[in-house]
mmCIF file of C-alpha atoms in Angstrom:
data_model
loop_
_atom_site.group_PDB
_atom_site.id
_atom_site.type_symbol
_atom_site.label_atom_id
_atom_site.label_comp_id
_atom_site.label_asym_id
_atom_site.label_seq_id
_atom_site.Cartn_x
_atom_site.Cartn_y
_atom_site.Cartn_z
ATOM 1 C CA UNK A 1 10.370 -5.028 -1.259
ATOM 2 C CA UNK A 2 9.249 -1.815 -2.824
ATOM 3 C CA UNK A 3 6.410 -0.593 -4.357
ATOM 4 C CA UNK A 4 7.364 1.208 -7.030
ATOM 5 C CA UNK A 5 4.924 3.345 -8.592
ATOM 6 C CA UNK A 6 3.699 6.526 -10.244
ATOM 7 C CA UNK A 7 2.702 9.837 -8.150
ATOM 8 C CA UNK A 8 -0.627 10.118 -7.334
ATOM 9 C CA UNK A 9 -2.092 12.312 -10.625
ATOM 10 C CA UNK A 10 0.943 12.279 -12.001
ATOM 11 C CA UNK A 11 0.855 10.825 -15.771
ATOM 12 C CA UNK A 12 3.168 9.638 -18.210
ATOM 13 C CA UNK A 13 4.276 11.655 -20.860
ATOM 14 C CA UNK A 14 4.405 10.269 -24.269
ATOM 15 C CA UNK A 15 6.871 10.954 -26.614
ATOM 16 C CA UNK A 16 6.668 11.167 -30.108
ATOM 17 C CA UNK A 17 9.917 9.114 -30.764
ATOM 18 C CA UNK A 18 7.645 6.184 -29.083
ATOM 19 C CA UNK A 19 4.480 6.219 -28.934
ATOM 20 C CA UNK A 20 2.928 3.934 -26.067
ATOM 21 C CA UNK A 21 -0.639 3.025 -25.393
ATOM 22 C CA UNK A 22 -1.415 3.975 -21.625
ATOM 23 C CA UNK A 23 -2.591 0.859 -19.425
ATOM 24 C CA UNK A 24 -5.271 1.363 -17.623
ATOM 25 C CA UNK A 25 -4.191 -0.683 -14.418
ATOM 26 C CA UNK A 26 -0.869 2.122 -13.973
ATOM 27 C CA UNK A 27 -3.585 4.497 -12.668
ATOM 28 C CA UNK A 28 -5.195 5.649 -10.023
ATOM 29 C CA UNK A 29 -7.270 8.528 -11.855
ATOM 30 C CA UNK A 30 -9.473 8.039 -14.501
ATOM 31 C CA UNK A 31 -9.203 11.459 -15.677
ATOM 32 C CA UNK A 32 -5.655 10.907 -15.848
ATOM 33 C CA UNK A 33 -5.645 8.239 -18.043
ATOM 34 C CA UNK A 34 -8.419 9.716 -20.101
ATOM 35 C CA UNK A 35 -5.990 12.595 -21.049
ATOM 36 C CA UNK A 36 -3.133 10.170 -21.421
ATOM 37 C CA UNK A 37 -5.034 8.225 -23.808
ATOM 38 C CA UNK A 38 -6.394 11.406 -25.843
ATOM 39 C CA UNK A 39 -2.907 12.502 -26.211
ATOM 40 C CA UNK A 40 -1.324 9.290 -26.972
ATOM 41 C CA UNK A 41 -4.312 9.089 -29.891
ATOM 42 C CA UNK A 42 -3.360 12.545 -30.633
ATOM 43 C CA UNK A 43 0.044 11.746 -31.719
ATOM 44 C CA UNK A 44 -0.331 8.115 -33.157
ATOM 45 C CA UNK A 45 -2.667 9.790 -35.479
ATOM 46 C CA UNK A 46 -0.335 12.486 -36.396
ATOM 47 C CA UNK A 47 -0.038 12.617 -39.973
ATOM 48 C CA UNK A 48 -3.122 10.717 -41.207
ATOM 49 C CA UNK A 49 -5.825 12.095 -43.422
ATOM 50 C CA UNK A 50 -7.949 12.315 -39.694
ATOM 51 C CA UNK A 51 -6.564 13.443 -36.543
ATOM 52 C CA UNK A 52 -7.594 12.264 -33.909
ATOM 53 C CA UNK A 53 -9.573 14.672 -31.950
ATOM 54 C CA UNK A 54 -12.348 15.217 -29.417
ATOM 55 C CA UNK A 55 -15.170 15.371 -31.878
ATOM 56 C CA UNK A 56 -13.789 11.693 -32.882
ATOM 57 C CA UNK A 57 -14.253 10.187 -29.665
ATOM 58 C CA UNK A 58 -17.470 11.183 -28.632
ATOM 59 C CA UNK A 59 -18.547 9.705 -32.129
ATOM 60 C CA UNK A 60 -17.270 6.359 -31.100
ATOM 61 C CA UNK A 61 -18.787 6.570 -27.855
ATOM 62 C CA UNK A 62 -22.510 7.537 -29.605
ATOM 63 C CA UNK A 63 -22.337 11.111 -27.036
ATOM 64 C CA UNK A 64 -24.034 13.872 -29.232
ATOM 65 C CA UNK A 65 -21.568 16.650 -27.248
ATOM 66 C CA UNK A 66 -18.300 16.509 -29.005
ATOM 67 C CA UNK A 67 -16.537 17.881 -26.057
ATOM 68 C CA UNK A 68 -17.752 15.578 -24.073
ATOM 69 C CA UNK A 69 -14.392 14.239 -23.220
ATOM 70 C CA UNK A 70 -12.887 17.208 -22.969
ATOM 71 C CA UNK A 71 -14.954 18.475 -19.824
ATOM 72 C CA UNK A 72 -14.315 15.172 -17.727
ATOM 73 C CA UNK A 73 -10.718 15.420 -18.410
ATOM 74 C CA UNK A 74 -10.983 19.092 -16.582
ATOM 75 C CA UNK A 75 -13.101 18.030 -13.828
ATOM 76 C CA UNK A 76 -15.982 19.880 -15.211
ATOM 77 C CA UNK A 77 -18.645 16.824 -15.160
ATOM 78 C CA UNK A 78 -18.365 13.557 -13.971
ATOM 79 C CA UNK A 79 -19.043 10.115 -15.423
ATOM 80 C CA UNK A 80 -22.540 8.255 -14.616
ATOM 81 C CA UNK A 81 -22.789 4.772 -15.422
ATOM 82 C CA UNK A 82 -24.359 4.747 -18.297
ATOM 83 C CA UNK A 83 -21.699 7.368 -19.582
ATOM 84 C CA UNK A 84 -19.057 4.448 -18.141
ATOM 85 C CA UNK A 85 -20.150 2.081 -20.753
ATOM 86 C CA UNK A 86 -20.165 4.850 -23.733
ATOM 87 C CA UNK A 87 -16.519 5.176 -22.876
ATOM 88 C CA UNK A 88 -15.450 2.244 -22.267
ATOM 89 C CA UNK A 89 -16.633 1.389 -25.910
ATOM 90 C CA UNK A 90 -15.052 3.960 -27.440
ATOM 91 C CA UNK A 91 -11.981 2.935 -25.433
ATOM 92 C CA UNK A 92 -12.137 -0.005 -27.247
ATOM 93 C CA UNK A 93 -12.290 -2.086 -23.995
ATOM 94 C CA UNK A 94 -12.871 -5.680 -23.129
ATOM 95 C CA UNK A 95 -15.745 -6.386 -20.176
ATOM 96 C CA UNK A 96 -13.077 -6.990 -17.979
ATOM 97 C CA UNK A 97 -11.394 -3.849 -18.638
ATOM 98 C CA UNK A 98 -14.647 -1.335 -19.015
ATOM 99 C CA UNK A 99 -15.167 -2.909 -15.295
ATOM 100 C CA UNK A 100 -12.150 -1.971 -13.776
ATOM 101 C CA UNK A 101 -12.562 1.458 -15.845
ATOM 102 C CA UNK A 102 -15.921 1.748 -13.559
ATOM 103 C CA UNK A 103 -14.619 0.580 -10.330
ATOM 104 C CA UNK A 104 -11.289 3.276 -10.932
ATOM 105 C CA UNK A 105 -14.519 6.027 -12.122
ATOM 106 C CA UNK A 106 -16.315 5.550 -8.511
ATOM 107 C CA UNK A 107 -12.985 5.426 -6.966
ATOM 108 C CA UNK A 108 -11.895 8.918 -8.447
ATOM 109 C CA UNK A 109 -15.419 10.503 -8.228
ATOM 110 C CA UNK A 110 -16.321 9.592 -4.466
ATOM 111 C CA UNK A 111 -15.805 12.064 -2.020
ATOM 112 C CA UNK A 112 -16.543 10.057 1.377
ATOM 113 C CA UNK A 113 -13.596 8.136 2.901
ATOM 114 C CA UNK A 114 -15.509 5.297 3.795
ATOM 115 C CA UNK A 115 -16.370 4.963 -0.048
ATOM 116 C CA UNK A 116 -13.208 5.780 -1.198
ATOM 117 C CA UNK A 117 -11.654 3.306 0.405
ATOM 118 C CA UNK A 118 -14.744 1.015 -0.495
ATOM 119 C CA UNK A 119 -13.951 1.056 -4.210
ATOM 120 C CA UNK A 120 -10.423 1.170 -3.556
ATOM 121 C CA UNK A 121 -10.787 -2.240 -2.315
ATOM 122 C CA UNK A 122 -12.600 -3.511 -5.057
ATOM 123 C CA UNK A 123 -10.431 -1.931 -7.798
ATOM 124 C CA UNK A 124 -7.533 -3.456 -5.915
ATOM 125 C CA UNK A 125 -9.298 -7.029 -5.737
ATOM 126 C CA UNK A 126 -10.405 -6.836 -9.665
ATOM 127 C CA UNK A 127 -6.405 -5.689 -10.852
ATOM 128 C CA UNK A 128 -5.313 -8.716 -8.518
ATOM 129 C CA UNK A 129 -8.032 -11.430 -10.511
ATOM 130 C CA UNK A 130 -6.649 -10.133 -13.520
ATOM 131 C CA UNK A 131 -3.234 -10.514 -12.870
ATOM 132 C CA UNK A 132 -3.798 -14.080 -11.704
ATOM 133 C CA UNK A 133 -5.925 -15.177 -14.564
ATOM 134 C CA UNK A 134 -3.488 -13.544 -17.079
ATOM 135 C CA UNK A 135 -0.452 -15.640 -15.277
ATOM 136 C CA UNK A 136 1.659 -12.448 -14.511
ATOM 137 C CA UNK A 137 1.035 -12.832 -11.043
ATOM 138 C CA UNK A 138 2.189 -16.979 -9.908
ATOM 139 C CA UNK A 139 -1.141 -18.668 -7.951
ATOM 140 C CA UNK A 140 1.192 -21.135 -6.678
ATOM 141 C CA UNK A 141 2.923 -18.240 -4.825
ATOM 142 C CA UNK A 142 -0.296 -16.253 -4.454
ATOM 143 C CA UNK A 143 -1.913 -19.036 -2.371
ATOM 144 C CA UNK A 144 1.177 -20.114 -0.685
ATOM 145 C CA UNK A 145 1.556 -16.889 1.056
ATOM 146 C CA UNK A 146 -0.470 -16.494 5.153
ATOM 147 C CA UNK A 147 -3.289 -14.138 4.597
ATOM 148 C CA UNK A 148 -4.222 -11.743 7.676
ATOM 149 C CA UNK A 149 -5.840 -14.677 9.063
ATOM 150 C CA UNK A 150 -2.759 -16.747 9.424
ATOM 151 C CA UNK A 151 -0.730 -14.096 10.478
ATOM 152 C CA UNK A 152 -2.429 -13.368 13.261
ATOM 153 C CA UNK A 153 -2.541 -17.168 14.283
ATOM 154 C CA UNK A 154 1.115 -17.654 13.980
ATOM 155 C CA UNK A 155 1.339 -14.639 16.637
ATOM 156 C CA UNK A 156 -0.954 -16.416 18.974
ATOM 157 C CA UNK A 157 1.442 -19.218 19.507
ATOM 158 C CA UNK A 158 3.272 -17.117 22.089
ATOM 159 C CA UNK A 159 -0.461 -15.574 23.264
ATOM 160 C CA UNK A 160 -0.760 -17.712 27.055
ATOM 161 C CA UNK A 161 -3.703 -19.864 27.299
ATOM 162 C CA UNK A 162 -4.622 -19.888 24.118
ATOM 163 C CA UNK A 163 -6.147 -23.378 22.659
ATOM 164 C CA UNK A 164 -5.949 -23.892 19.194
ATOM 165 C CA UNK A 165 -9.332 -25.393 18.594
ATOM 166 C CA UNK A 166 -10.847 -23.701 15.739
ATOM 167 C CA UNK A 167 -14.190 -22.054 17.630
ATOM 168 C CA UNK A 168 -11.825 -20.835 20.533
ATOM 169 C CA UNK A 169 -9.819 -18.980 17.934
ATOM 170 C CA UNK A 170 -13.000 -17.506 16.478
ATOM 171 C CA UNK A 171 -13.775 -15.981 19.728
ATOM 172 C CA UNK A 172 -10.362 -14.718 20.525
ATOM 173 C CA UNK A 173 -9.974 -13.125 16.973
ATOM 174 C CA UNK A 174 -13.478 -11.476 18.444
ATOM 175 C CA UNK A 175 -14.763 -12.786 15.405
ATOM 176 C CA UNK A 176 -13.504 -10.930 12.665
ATOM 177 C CA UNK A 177 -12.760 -14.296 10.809
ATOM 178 C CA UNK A 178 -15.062 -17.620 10.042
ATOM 179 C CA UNK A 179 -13.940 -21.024 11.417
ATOM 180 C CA UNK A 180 -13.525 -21.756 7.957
ATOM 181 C CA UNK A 181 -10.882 -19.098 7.246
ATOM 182 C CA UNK A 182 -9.238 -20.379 10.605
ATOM 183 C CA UNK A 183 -9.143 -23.719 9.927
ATOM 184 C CA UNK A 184 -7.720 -22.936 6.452
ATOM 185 C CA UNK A 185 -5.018 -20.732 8.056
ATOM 186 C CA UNK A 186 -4.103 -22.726 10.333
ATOM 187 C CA UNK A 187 -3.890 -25.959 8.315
ATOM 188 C CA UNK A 188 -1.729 -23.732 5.625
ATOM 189 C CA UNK A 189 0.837 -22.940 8.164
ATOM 190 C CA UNK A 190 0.811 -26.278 9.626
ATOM 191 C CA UNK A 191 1.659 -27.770 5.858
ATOM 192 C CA UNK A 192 4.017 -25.288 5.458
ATOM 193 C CA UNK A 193 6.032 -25.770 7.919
ATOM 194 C CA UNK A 194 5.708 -22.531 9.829
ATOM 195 C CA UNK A 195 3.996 -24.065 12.932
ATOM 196 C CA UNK A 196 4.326 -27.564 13.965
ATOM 197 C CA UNK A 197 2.150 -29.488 16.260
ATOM 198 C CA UNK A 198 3.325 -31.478 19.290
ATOM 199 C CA UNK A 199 3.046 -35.087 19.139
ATOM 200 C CA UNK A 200 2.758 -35.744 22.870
ATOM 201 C CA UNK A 201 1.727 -32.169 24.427
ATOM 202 C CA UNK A 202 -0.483 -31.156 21.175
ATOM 203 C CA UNK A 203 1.018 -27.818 22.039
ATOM 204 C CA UNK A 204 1.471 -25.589 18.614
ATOM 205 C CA UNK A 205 5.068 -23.979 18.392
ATOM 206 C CA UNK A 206 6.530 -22.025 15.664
ATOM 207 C CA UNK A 207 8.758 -23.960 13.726
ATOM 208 C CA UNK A 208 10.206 -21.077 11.287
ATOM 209 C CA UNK A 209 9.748 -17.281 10.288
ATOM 210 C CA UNK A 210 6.596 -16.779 8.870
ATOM 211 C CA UNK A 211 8.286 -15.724 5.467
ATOM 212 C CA UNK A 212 11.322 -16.831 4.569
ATOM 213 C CA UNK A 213 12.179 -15.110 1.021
ATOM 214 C CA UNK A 214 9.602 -12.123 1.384
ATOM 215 C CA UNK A 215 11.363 -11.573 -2.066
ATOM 216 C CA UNK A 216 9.438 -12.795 -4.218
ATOM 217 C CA UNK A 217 5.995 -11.966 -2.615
ATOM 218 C CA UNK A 218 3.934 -10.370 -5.424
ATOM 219 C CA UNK A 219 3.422 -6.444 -4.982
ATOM 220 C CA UNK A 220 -0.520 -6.906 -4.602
ATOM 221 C CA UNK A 221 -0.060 -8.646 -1.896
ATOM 222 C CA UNK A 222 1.563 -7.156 -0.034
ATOM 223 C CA UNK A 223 -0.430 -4.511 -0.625
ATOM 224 C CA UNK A 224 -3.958 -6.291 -0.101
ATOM 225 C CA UNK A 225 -1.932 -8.017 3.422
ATOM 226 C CA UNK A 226 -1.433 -4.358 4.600
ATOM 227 C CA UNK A 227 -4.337 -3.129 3.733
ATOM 228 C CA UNK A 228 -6.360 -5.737 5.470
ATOM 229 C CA UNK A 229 -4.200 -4.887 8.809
ATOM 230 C CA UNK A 230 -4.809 -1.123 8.086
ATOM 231 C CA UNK A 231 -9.027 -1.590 8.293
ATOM 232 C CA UNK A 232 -8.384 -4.127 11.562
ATOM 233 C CA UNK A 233 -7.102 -0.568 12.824
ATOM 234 C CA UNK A 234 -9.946 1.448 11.528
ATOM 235 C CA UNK A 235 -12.365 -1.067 13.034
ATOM 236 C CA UNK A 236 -9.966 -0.944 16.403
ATOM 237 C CA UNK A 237 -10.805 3.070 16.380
ATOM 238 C CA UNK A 238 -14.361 2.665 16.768
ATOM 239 C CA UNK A 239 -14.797 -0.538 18.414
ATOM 240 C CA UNK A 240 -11.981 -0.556 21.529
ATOM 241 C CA UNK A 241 -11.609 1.872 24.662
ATOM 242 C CA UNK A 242 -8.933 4.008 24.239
ATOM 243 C CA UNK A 243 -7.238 2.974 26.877
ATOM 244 C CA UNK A 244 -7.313 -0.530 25.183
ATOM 245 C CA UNK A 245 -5.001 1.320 21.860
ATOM 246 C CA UNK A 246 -3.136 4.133 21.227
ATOM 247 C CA UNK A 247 -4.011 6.040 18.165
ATOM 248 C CA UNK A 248 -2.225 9.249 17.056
ATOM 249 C CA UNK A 249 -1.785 11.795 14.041
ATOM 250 C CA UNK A 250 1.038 14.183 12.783
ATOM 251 C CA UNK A 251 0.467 16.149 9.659
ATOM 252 C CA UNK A 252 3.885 17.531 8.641
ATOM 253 C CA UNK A 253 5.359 19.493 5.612
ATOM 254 C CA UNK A 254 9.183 17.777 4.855
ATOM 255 C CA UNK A 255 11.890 17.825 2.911
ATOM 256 C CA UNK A 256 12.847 15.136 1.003
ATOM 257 C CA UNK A 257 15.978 14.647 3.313
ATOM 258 C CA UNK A 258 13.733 15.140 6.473
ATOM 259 C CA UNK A 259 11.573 12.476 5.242
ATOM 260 C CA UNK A 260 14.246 9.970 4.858
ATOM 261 C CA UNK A 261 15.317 10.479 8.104
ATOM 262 C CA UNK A 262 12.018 10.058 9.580
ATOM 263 C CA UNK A 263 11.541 6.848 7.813
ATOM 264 C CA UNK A 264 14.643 5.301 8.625
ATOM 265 C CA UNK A 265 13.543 5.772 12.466
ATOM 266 C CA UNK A 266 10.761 4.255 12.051
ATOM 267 C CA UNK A 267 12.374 1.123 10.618
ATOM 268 C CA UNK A 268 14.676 1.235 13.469
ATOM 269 C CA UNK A 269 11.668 1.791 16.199
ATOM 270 C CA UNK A 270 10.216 -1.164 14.602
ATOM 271 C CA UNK A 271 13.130 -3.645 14.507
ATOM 272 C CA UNK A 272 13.908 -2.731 18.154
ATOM 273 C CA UNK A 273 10.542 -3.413 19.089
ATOM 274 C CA UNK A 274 10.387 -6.336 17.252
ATOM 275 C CA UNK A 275 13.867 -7.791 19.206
ATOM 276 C CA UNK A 276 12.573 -6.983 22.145
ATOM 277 C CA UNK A 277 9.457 -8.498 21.825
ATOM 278 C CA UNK A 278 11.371 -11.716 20.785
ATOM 279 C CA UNK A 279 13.217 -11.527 23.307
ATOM 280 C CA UNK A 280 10.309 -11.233 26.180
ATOM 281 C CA UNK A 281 8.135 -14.060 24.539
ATOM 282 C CA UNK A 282 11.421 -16.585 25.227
ATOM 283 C CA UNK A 283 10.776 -15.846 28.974
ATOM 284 C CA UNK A 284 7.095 -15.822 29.169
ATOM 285 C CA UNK A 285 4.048 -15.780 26.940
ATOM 286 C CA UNK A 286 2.196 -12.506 26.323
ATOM 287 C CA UNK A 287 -1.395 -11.411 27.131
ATOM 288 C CA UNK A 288 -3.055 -10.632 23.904
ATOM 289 C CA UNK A 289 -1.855 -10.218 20.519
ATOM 290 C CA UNK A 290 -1.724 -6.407 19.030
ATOM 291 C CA UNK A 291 -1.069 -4.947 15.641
ATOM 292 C CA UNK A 292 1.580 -2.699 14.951
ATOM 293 C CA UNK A 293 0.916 0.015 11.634
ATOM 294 C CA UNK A 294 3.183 2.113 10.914
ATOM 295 C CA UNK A 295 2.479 4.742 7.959
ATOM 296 C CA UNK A 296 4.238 7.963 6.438
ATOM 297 C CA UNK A 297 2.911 9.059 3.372
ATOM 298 C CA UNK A 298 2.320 12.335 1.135
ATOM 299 C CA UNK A 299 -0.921 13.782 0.892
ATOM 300 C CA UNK A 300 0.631 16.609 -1.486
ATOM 301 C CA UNK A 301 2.499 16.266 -4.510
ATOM 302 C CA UNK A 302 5.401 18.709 -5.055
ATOM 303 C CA UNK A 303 5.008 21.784 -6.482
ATOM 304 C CA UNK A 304 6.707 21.885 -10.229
ATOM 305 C CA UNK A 305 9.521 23.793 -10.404
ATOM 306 C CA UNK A 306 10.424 24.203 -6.982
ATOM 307 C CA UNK A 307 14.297 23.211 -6.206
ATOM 308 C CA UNK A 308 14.190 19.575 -4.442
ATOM 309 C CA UNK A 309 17.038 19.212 -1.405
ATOM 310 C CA UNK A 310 19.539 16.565 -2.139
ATOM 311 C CA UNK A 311 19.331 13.518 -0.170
ATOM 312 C CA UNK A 312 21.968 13.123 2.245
ATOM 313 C CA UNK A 313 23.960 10.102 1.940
ATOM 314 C CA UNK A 314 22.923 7.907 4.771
ATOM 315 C CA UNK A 315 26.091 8.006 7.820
ATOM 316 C CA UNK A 316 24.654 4.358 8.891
ATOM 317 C CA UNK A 317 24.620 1.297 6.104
ATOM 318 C CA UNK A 318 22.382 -0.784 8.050
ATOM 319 C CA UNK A 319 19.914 -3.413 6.070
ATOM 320 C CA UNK A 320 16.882 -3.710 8.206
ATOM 321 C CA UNK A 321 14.737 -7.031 8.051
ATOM 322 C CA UNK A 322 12.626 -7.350 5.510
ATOM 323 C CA UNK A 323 8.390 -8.340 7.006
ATOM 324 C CA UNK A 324 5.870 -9.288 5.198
ATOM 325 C CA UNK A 325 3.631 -6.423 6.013
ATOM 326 C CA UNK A 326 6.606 -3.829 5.192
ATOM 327 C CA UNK A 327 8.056 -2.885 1.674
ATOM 328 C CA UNK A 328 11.645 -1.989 1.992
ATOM 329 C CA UNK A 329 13.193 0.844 0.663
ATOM 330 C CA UNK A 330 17.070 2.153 1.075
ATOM 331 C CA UNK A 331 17.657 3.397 4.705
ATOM 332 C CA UNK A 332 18.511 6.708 5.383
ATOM 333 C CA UNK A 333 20.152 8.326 8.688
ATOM 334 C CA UNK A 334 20.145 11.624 9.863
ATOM 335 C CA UNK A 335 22.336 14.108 8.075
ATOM 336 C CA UNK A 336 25.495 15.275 10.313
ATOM 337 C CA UNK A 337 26.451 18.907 11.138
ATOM 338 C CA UNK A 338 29.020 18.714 8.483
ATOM 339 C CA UNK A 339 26.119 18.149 5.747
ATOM 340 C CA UNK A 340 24.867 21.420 5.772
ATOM 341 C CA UNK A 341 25.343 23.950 3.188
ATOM 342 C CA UNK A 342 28.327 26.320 3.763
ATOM 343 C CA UNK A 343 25.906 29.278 1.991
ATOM 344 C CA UNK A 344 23.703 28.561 4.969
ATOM 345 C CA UNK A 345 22.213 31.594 7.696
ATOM 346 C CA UNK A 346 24.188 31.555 10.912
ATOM 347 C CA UNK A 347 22.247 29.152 13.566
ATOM 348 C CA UNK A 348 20.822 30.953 16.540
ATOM 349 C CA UNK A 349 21.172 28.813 20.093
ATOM 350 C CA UNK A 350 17.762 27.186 19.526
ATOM 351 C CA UNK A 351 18.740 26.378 15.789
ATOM 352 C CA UNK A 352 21.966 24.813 17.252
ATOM 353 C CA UNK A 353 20.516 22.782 19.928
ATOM 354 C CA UNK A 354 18.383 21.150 17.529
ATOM 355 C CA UNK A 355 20.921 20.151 15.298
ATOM 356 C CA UNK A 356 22.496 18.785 18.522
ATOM 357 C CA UNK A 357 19.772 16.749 19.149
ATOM 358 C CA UNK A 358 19.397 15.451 15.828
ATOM 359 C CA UNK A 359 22.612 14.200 15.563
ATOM 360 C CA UNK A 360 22.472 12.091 19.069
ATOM 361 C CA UNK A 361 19.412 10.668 17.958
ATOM 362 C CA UNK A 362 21.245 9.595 14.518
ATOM 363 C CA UNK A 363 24.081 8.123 16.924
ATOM 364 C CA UNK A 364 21.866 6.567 19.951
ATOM 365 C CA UNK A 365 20.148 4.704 16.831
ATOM 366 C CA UNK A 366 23.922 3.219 15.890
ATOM 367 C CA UNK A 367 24.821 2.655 19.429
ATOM 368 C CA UNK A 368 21.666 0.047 19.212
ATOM 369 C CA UNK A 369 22.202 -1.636 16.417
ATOM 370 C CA UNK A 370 26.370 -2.021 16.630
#
């Protein structure tokens, strides 16, 4: 499953062959979508007896300055609340919609982390209610799917000594979860089908993969399931001994073909870890149970203009598993030797030997998957 969507800052543009109302939910910056909006007003105005301008706006949203919009759109002042609710009537916006305009505001204007990924959260939570109340996301299939909760309880089943009684799970999951939520979880995978209970031993065993058709699993959540994992982490960073985790950073500039390569060895790293885990737990039960993230992710956009390298047609078609707390995307391998550009600068011996090593990396990742 992918998740498909725009780069960060990066607008639409609107043509004036079709004109097309920006949606506030497609973004991720409210200034963004402020100058989407004033441009696609610009040009659906285009030839009436009044254009559509600056001045206009600020009249609908009662601000005396009839720049107003102008400045925020360049950064130069930022939106209070009150100033939220001026714009969001002259946006000609719904409650619903002037709230997620204010939770997307905070989002944009916080500076902190901690808050950002605060009102991240909430934005995230309020798209996801809308969605469900306007049908285009399926409750049946929203509610069907494990939360974090259950996830983490359908991992236990190979965790040694571990009694399923709802207060010893609380204190296991250290607890990070109510007996409520545990007793919820574990009832939902019970009824599902994914665990099954012993008649005579009352032992719990898995009876199935925890998703079957990860297919149709909305986009949000998948998105609100990873998330969710990705704060257990952040709470993990301050709350365990470091020799209880391992936690590690790598800022890197890439091309694209670079970071296709890096991504498809992640994949790989995490399907042979997964085997291999599956594999051990047949012998013997583990210890604990431990969370996994793995993330790659720009922090830059591109700069415009600048040539982008081709992406090298993967050597390996392998389709890797698809998890519920991974969205899929096209694997790529490591270019060959043969791949790179006859126009190229002679190698030097260092250049060469890491080309060399490259390229048995690319084929010790076949060799394991053959």
């Amino acid at each position: 499953m992918q998740n498909n969507h725009p780069e960060f800052n990066k607008g639409k543009e609107i043509s004036t062959a079709s004109v097309i109302a920006p949606v506030l939910s497609d973004y991720m910056n409210y200034r963004q979508f402020l100058a989407d909006f004033y441009q696609f007003k610009r040009k659906s105005s285009k030839g009436s007896l009044r254009a559509y301008n600056y001045a206009v706006f600020s009249a609908a949203a009662n601000i005396k300055s009839p720049n107003y919009l102008k400045m925020i759109i360049e950064g130069k002042r930022n939106l209070s609340d009150d100033m939220i609710g001026k714009f969001g009537k002259a946006l000609s916006f719904m409650k619903d919609q002037t709230e997620e305009f204010r939770l997307l505001v905070h989002f944009t204007q916080a500076t902190d982390p901690a808050e950002r990924n605060m009102y991240l959260k909430k934005l995230s939570e309020h798209r996801v209610a809308g969605k469900l109340k306007s049908g285009e996301i399926d409750r049946k299939t929203w509610e069907k799917v494990p939360n974090w909760v259950a996830w983490i309880i359908y991992a236990m089943v190979d965790q040694e000594g571990v009694s399923f009684d709802t207060s010893a799970l609380k204190a296991l999951l250290r607890g990070k979860a109510s007996e409520d939520e545990i007793e919820a979880a574990l009832n939902t995978l019970l009824a599902s089908g994914e665990l099954r209970r012993d008649e005579v031993t009352g032992e719990h065993k898995k009876n199935r993969s925890l998703i079957e058709s990860p297919e149709e699993i909305p986009v949000a959540l998948v998105r609100k399931l990873q998330s969710q994992l990705m704060y257990l982490g952040l709470e993990s960073l301050y709350q365990d001994q470091p020799t209880e985790r391992e936690f590690g950073t790598l800022t890197l500039s890439l091309t694209k073909t670079e970071f296709e390569e890096i991504k498809f060895k992640l994949r790989q790293m995490r399907k042979a870890l997964h085997k291999d885990n599956s594999i051990a737990r047949m012998k013997q039960k583990g210890e604990r149970v431990y969370q996994l993230n793995i993330q790659l992710f720009p922090v830059t956009n591109a700069v415009e203009g600048v040539e982008k390298t081709p992406v090298i047609k993967p050597a390996l078609d392998i389709k890797t598993e698809t998890a519920i707390i991974e969205t899929p995307a096209p694997v790529m391998a490591a270019p060959s030797v043969e791949a790179a550009p006859v126009t190229a600068a002679p190698a030097d011996k260092d250049s060469r030997a890491n080309v060399s090593s490259l390229a048995a990396t690319a084929a010790s990742a076949a060799d394991l998957f053959r």
